[in-house]
XYZ file of C-alpha atoms in Angstrom:
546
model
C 0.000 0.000 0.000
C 1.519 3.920 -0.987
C 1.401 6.100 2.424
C 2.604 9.350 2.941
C 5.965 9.207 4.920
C 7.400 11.836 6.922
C 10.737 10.846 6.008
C 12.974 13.723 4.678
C 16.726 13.270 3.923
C 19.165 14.588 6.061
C 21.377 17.648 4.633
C 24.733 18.628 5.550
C 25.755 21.198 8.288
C 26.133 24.550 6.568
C 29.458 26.366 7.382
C 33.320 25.824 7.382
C 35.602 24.907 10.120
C 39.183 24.714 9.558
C 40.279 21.982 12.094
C 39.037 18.267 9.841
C 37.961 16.932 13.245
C 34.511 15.739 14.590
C 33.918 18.060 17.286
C 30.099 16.552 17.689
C 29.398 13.636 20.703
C 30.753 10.682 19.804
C 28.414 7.315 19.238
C 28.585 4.255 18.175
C 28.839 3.613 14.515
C 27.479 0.023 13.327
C 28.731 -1.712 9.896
C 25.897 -2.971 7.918
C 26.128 -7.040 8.254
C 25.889 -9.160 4.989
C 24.702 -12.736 5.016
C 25.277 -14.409 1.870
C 23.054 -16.958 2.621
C 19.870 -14.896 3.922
C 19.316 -11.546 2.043
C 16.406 -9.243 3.462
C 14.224 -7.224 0.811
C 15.815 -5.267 -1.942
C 17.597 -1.609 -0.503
C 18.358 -3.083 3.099
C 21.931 -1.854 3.708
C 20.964 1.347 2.591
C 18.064 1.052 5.255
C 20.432 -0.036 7.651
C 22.825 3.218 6.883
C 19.870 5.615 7.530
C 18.595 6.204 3.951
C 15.614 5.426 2.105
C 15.469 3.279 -0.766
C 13.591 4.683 -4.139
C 11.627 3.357 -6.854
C 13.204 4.056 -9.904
C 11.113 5.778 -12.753
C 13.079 8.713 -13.647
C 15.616 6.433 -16.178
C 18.777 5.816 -16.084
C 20.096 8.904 -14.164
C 23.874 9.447 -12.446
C 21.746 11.060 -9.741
C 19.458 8.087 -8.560
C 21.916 5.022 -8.981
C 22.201 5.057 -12.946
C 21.319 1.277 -12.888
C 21.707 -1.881 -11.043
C 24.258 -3.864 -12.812
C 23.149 -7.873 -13.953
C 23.662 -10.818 -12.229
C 26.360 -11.980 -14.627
C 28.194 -8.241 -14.333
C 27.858 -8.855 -10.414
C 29.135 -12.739 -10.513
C 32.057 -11.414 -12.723
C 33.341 -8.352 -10.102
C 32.708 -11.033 -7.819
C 35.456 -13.506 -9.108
C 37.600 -10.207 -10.383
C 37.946 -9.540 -6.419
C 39.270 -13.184 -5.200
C 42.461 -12.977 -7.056
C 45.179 -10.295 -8.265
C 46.245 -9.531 -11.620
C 48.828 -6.853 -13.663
C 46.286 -3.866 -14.803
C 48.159 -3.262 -18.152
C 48.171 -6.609 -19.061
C 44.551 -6.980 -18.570
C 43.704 -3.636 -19.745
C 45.256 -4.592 -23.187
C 43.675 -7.816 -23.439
C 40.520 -5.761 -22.743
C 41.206 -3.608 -25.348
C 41.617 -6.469 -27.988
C 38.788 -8.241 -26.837
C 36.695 -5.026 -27.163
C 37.892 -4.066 -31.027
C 36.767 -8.032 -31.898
C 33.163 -6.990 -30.012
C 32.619 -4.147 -31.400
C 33.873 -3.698 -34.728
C 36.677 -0.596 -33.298
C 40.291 -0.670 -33.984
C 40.783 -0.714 -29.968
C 38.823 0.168 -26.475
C 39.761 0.475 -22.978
C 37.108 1.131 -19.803
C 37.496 4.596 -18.237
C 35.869 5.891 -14.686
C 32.983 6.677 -16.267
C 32.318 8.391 -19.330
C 32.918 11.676 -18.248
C 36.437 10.684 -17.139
C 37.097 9.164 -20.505
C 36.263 12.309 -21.858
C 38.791 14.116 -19.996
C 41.327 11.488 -20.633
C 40.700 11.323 -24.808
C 41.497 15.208 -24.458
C 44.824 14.799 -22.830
C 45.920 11.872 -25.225
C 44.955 14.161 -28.261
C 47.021 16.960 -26.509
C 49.896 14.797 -25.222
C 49.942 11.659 -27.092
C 52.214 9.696 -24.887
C 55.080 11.914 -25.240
C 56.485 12.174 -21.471
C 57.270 15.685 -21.591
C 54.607 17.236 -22.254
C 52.421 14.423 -20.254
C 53.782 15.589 -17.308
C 53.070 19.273 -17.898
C 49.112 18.564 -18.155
C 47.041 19.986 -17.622
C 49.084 23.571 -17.481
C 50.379 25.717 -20.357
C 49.104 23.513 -23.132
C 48.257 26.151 -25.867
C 45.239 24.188 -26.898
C 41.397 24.701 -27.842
C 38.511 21.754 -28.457
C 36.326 23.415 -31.293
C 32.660 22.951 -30.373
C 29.839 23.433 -32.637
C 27.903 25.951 -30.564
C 24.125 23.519 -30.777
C 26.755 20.903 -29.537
C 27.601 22.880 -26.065
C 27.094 20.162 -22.980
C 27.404 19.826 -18.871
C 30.162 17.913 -18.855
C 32.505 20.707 -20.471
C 34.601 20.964 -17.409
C 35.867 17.274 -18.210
C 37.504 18.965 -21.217
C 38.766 22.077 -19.855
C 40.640 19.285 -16.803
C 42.888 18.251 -19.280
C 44.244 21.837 -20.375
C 42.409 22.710 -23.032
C 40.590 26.230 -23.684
C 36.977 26.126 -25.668
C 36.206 27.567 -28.661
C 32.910 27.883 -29.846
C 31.960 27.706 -33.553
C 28.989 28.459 -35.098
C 29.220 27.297 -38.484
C 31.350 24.800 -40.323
C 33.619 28.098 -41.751
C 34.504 29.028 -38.247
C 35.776 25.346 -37.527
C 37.512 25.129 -40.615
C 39.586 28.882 -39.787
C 39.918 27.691 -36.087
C 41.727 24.617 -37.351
C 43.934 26.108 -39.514
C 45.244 27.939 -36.383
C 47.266 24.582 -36.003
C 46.581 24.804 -32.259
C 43.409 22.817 -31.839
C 43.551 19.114 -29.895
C 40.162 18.266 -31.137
C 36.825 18.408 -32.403
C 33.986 18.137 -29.792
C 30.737 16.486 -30.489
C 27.428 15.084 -28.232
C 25.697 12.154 -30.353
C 22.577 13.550 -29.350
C 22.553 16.445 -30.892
C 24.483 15.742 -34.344
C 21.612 14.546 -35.958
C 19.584 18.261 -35.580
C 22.776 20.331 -35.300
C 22.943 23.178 -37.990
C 26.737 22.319 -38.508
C 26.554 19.278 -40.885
C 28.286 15.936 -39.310
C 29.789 15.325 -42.516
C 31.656 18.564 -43.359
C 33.206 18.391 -39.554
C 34.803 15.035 -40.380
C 35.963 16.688 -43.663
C 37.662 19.048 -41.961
C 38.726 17.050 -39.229
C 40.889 14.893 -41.879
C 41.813 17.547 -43.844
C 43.635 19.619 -40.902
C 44.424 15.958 -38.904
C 42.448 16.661 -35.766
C 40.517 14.008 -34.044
C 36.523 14.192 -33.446
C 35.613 13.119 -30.248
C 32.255 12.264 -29.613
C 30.447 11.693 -26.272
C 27.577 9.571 -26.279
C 27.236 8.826 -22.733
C 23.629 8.860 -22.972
C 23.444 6.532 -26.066
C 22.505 2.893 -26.105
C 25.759 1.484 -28.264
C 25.381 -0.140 -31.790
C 27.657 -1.798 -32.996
C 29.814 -1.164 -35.753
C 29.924 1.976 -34.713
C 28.479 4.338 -36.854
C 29.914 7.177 -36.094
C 33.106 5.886 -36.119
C 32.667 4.198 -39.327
C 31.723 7.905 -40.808
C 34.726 9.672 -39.708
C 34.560 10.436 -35.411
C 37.772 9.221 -34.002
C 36.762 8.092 -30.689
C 33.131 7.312 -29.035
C 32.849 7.795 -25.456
C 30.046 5.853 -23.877
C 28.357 4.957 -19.989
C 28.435 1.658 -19.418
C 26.219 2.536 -16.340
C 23.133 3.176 -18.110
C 21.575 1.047 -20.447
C 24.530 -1.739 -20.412
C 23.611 -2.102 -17.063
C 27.433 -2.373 -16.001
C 28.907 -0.920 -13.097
C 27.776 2.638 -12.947
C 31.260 4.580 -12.273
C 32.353 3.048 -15.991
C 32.824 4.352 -19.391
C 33.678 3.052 -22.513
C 36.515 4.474 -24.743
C 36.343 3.526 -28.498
C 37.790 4.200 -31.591
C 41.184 5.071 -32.966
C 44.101 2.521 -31.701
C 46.699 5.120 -31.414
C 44.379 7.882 -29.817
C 42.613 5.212 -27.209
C 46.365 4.065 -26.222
C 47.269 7.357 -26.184
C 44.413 8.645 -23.846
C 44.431 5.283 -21.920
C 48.570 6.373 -21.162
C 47.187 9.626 -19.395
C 45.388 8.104 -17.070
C 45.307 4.977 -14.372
C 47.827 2.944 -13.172
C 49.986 5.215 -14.767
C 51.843 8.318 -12.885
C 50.139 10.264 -15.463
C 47.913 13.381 -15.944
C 44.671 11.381 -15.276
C 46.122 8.825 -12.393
C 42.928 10.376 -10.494
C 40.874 8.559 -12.503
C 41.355 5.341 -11.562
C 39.019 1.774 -12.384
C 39.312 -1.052 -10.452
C 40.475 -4.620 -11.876
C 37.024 -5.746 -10.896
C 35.160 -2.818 -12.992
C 37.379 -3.294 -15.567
C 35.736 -7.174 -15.789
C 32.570 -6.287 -15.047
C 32.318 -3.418 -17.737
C 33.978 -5.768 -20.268
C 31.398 -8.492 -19.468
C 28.614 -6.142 -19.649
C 29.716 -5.203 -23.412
C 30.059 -8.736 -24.196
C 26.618 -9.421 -23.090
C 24.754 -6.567 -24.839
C 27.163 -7.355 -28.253
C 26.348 -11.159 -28.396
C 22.991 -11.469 -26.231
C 19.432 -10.762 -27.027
C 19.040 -9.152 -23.708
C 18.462 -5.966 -25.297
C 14.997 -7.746 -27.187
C 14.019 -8.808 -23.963
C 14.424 -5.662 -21.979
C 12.139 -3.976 -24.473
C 9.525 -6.815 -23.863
C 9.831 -6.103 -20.380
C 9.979 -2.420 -20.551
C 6.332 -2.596 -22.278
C 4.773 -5.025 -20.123
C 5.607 -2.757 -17.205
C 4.210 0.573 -18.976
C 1.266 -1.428 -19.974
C 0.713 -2.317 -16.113
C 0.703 1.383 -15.062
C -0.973 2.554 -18.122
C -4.334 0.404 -17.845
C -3.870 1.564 -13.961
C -4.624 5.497 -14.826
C -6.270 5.392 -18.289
C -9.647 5.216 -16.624
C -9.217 8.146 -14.173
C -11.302 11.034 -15.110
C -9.122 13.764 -16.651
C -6.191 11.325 -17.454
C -4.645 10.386 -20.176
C -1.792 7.547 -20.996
C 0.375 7.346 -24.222
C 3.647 4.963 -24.908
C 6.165 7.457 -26.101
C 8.397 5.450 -28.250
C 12.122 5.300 -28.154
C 14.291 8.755 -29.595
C 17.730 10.303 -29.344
C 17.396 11.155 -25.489
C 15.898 8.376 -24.105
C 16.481 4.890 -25.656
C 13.658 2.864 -24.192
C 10.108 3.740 -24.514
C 8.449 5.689 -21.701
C 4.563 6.521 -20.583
C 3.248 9.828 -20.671
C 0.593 10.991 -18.171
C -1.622 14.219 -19.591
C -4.072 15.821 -17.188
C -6.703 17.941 -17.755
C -6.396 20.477 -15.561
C -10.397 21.402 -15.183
C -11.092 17.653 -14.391
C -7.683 16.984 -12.031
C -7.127 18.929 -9.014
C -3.386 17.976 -8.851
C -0.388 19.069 -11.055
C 2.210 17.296 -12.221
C 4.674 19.015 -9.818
C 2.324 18.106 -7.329
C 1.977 14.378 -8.550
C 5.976 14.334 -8.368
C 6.446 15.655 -4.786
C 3.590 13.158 -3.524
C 5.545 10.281 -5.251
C 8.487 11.208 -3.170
C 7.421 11.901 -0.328
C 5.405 8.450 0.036
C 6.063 4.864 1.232
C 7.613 3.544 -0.656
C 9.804 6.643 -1.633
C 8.877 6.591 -5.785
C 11.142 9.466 -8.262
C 9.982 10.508 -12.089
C 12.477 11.807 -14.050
C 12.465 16.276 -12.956
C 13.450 17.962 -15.924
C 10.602 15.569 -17.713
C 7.662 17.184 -15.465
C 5.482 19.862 -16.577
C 1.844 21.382 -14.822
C -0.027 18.788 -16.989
C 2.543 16.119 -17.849
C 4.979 13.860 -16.769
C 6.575 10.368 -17.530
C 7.247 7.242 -15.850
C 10.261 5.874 -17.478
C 10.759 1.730 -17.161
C 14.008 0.996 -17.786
C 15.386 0.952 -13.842
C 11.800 -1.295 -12.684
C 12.113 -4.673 -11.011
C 9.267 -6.962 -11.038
C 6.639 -5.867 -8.758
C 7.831 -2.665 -8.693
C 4.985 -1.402 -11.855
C 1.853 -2.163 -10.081
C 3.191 -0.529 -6.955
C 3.889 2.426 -9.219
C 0.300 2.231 -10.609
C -0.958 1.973 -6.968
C 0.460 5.162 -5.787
C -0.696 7.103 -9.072
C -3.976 6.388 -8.843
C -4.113 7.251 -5.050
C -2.389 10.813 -5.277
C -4.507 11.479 -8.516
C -7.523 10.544 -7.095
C -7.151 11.698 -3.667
C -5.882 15.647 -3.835
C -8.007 17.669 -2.539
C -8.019 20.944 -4.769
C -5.650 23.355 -2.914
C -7.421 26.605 -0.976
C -5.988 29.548 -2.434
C -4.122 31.422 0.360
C -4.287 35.785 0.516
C -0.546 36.912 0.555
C 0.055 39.321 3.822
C 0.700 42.422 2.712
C 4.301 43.379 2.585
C 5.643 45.186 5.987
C 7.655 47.518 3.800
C 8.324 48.427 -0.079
C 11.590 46.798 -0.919
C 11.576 48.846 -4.573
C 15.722 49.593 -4.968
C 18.765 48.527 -5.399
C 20.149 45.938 -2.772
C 24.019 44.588 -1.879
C 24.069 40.780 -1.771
C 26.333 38.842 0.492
C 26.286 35.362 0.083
C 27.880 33.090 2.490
C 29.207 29.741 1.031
C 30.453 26.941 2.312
C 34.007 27.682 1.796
C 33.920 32.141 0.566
C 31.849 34.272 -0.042
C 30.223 36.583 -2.817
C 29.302 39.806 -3.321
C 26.168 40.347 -5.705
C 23.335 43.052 -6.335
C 19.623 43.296 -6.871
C 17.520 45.999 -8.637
C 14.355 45.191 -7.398
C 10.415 46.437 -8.190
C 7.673 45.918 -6.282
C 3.744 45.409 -7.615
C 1.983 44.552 -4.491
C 2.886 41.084 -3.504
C 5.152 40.739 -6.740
C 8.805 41.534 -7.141
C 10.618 41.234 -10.012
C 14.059 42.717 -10.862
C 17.527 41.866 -11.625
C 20.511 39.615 -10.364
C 23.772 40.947 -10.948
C 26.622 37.931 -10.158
C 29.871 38.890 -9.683
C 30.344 37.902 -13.712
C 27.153 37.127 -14.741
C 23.687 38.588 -14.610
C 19.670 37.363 -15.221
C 16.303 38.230 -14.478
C 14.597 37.362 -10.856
C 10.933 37.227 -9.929
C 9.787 36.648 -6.487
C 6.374 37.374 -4.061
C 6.576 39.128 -0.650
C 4.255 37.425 1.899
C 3.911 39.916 4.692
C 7.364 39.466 6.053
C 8.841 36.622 4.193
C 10.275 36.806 0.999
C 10.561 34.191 -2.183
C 13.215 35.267 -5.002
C 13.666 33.302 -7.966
C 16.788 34.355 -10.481
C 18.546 32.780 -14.079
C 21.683 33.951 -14.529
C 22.896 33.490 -17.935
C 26.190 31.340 -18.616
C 27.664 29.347 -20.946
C 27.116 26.028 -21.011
C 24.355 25.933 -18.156
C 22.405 29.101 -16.813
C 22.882 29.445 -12.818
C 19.843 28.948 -10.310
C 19.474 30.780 -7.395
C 16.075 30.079 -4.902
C 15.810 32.837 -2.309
C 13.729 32.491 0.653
C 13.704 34.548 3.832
C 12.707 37.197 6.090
C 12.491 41.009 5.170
C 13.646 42.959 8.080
C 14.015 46.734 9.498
C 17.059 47.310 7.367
C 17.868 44.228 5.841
C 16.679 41.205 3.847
C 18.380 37.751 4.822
C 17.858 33.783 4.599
C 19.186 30.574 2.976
C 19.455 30.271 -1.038
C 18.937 26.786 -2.941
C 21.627 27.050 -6.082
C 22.210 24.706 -9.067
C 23.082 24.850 -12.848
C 21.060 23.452 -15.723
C 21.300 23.689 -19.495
C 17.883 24.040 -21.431
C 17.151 20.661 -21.975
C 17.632 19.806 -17.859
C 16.060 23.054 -17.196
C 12.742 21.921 -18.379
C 11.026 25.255 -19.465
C 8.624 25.582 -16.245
C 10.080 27.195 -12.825
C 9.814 24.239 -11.520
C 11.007 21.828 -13.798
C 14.355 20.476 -13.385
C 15.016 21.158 -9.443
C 17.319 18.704 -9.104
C 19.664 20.542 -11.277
C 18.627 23.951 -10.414
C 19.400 22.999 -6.720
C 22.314 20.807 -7.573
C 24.849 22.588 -5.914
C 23.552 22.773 -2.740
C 22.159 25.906 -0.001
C 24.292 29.032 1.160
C 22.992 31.815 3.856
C 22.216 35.081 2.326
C 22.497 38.741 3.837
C 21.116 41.627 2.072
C 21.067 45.602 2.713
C 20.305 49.174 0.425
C 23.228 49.975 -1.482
C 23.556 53.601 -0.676
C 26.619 53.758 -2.937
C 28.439 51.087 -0.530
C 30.501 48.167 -1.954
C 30.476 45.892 0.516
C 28.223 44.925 3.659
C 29.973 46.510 5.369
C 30.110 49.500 4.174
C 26.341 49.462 4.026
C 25.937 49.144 7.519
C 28.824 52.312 8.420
């Protein structure tokens, strides 16, 4: 049965101390116990740690577990554990086995896919020539061209190896950045080559006409194999092998070019290299490699789709009949590589958004996640591909009971504001390890503010609503490759404003389009305290307060 559950995780203690040391009571700390022979229900241990298990529908996502490896992957990290073995050798037997699987001149397993994508930068940049391995990641001279409808996250993972970004936004500008002589490589996400305005084709011209390597991360992809891409010119293919290989989740998959892959596997583990940070253990390295061989030479992929429908087909017949409800199989596309259900409600016959389904699902027993940036007032999905038997009609369950049981919300008067906060404000916010120094122009309408964020390099609209004495601010500042998210809430005072701030990062596709779409990103990098007081010409709190 789904129940509501006051059970709310635990956050970290704001602030910074310099001494490392526990200063707090000391208690006794238990081990979780494992019995081989008796296991208790599924997410036990992390019961036993103090957290609560979820039901995976949001997909295969880094932030929820990205998937639970097979039974094979698990039995091989099991037998990789109970004996030793020389990492190079095994990595290069890897490596062989992988170009026979796959159709690629040569392979090796990274720590995860963003890590391979830092370490395919530093082999283009270094090669394996010690002198200038050992100077990465400083003074390297070097850009990565990126198409601009190309721009990802996971940028930082090149700019770790040494490289600066240049951003192109046509296949001219590529071609005069390249004849610069100084770039490494040629940036590319799979996912958006196929509706980018700079055509795949002319980059791997250009690419072999000025020798410079395309790298292509397709993380998100579900592998085929030969490798397209590769076959049509990309040099190396970076993939998860946490997702939808159902591998372990901290490992990536390196493919392509034999000289480039040895090169980038050089910069990285067990080597005293660039990327020694990076490092996979001999039993990852087996249990990636097995999970390869079993989506290359199995049918498991077949069955998983079989499975994947029957599930969506339980939930689906669930909500179909609810008043206001309607339930469509989305098929399979570039983003998401298994098919997922779509929920539409009509808002004059459902009392409850989709936001509102979402926070219900979480919040419950069991604990049950959609995927955020997916969620919109009258939509959402349920994505199958992380389900375990069972797990779909307790899904269904819990739908219909928070659809059908919402009682339409009262609309609530806003107190009216203790004072007009209209003007320009100094912003001090307090994070965990510094501090910044920001400003707000702010307007007031009533209840309604709306304004201005000025960050110390980058600036965006904020909206927000006073209620009586508490205030809600809301800001996007615009950056390149993700817009910052800032969530204010607190307390307007006599002569200042202050409270706690919820801050993440999120490029338009995790963003979601609706302010509350994507919170997991938005919020991503965690809460700071915030201090704010009228300007008055000062530059500093300080100041403000003289």
């Amino acid at each position: 049965m789904f129940i509501r559950s006051s059970f709310s995780p635990s956050s970290a203690a704001s602030g910074y101390e310099v001494s490392g040391m526990n200063t707090r009571s000391a208690r006794t700390v238990s081990c979780p116990q494992v019995n081989p022979i008796h296991r208790p229900n599924p997410g036990w241990i992390y019961r036993s740690l103090g957290v609560e298990p979820l039901i995976n529908c949001a997909g295969v996502r880094t932030s929820y577990g990205g998937c639970n490896p097979s039974e094979r992957v698990l039995d091989a990290m099991r037998a990789a554990a109970e004996a030793f073995v020389d990492i190079e050798e095994l990595n290069d037997c890897v490596g062989r086995e992988l170009a026979k699987l796959t159709g690629a001149q040569w392979g090796f397993i990274s720590a995860g896919s963003a890590a391979g994508i830092t370490l395919a930068v530093a082999g283009a940049i270094a090669g394996n020539d010690p002198e200038k391995m050992v100077m990465l990641p400083h003074n390297t001279g070097k850009t990565v061209i990126i198409p601009h409808d190309n721009r990802t996250a996971y940028e930082a993972a090149i700019r770790a190896a040494g490289a600066d970004i240049r951003i192109a936004s046509s296949s001219e500008e590529i071609k005069r950045i390249a004849a610069r002589r100084n770039a490494a490589a040629i940036f590319l996400v799979r996912s958006a080559i196929s509706a980018s305005s700079v055509e795949y084709s002319r980059i791997c011209e250009i690419g072999r006409r000025f020798n410079i390597p395309i790298i292509v991360d397709a993380a998100g992809s579900a592998p085929q194999f030969p490798d397209q891409l590769l076959s049509s010119g990309a040099s190396i293919t970076i993939y998860s092998i946490g997702k939808y290989l159902r591998g372990p989740q901290s490992t990536g998959l390196v493919l392509g070019c034999e000289a480039l892959c040895r090169a980038a596997y050089r910069n990285g583990p067990p080597f005293q290299s660039f990327g020694r940070s990076l490092k996979v253990g001999k039993d990852e390295i087996v249990g990636a490699y097995v999970a390869i061989h079993d989506w290359v030479e199995s049918s498991r992929r077949q069955q998983w789709t079989v499975e994947w429908l029957d599930h969506l087909t339980i939930i689906e017949q669930a909500v179909r009949e609810l008043p206001g409800v309607q339930a469509k199989i989305a098929p399979a596309d570039d983003i998401f590589h298994n098919p997922r259900l779509q929920i539409i409600l009509d808002k004059d016959l459902t009392p409850v958004t989709g936001f509102e389904i979402a926070e219900r699902l979480r919040s419950g027993e069991p604990r049950i996640v959609l995927n955020d940036y997916s969620i919109r007032e009258q939509s959402f999905f349920v994505d199958p591909a992380n389900l375990s038997a069972g797990e779909p009609e307790v899904v269904a369950e819990a739908l219909v009971e928070v659809i059908t049981n919402t009682v339409p919300p009262t609309k609530v008067s806003l107190g009216r504001p203790v004072q007009d906060i209209s003007g320009e404000w100094l912003l001090d916010i307090t994070f965990s390890v510094g501090s910044g120094i920001h400003r707000l122009e702010l307007e007031t309408s009533g209840n309604e503010v709306r304004g201005v964020h000025y960050g110390e390099r980058h600036s965006g609209a904020c909206l927000g609503k006073i209620d009586g004495t508490q205030i809600e601010l809301r800001s996007k500042l615009a950056a390149a490759p993700m817009d910052l998210y800032y969530h204010f809430a607190g307390r307007i005072g006599t002569t200042e404003l202050a409270g706690t701030v919820q801050m993440g990062a999120a490029t338009a596709t995790h963003a979601g389009g609706e302010i509350s779409s994507g919170l997991s990103f938005k919020r991503q990098y965690g809460t700071a305290d915030w201090k704010a007081v009228r300007t008055s010409g000062a530059q500093t709190i300080k100041e403000a307060h003289a």
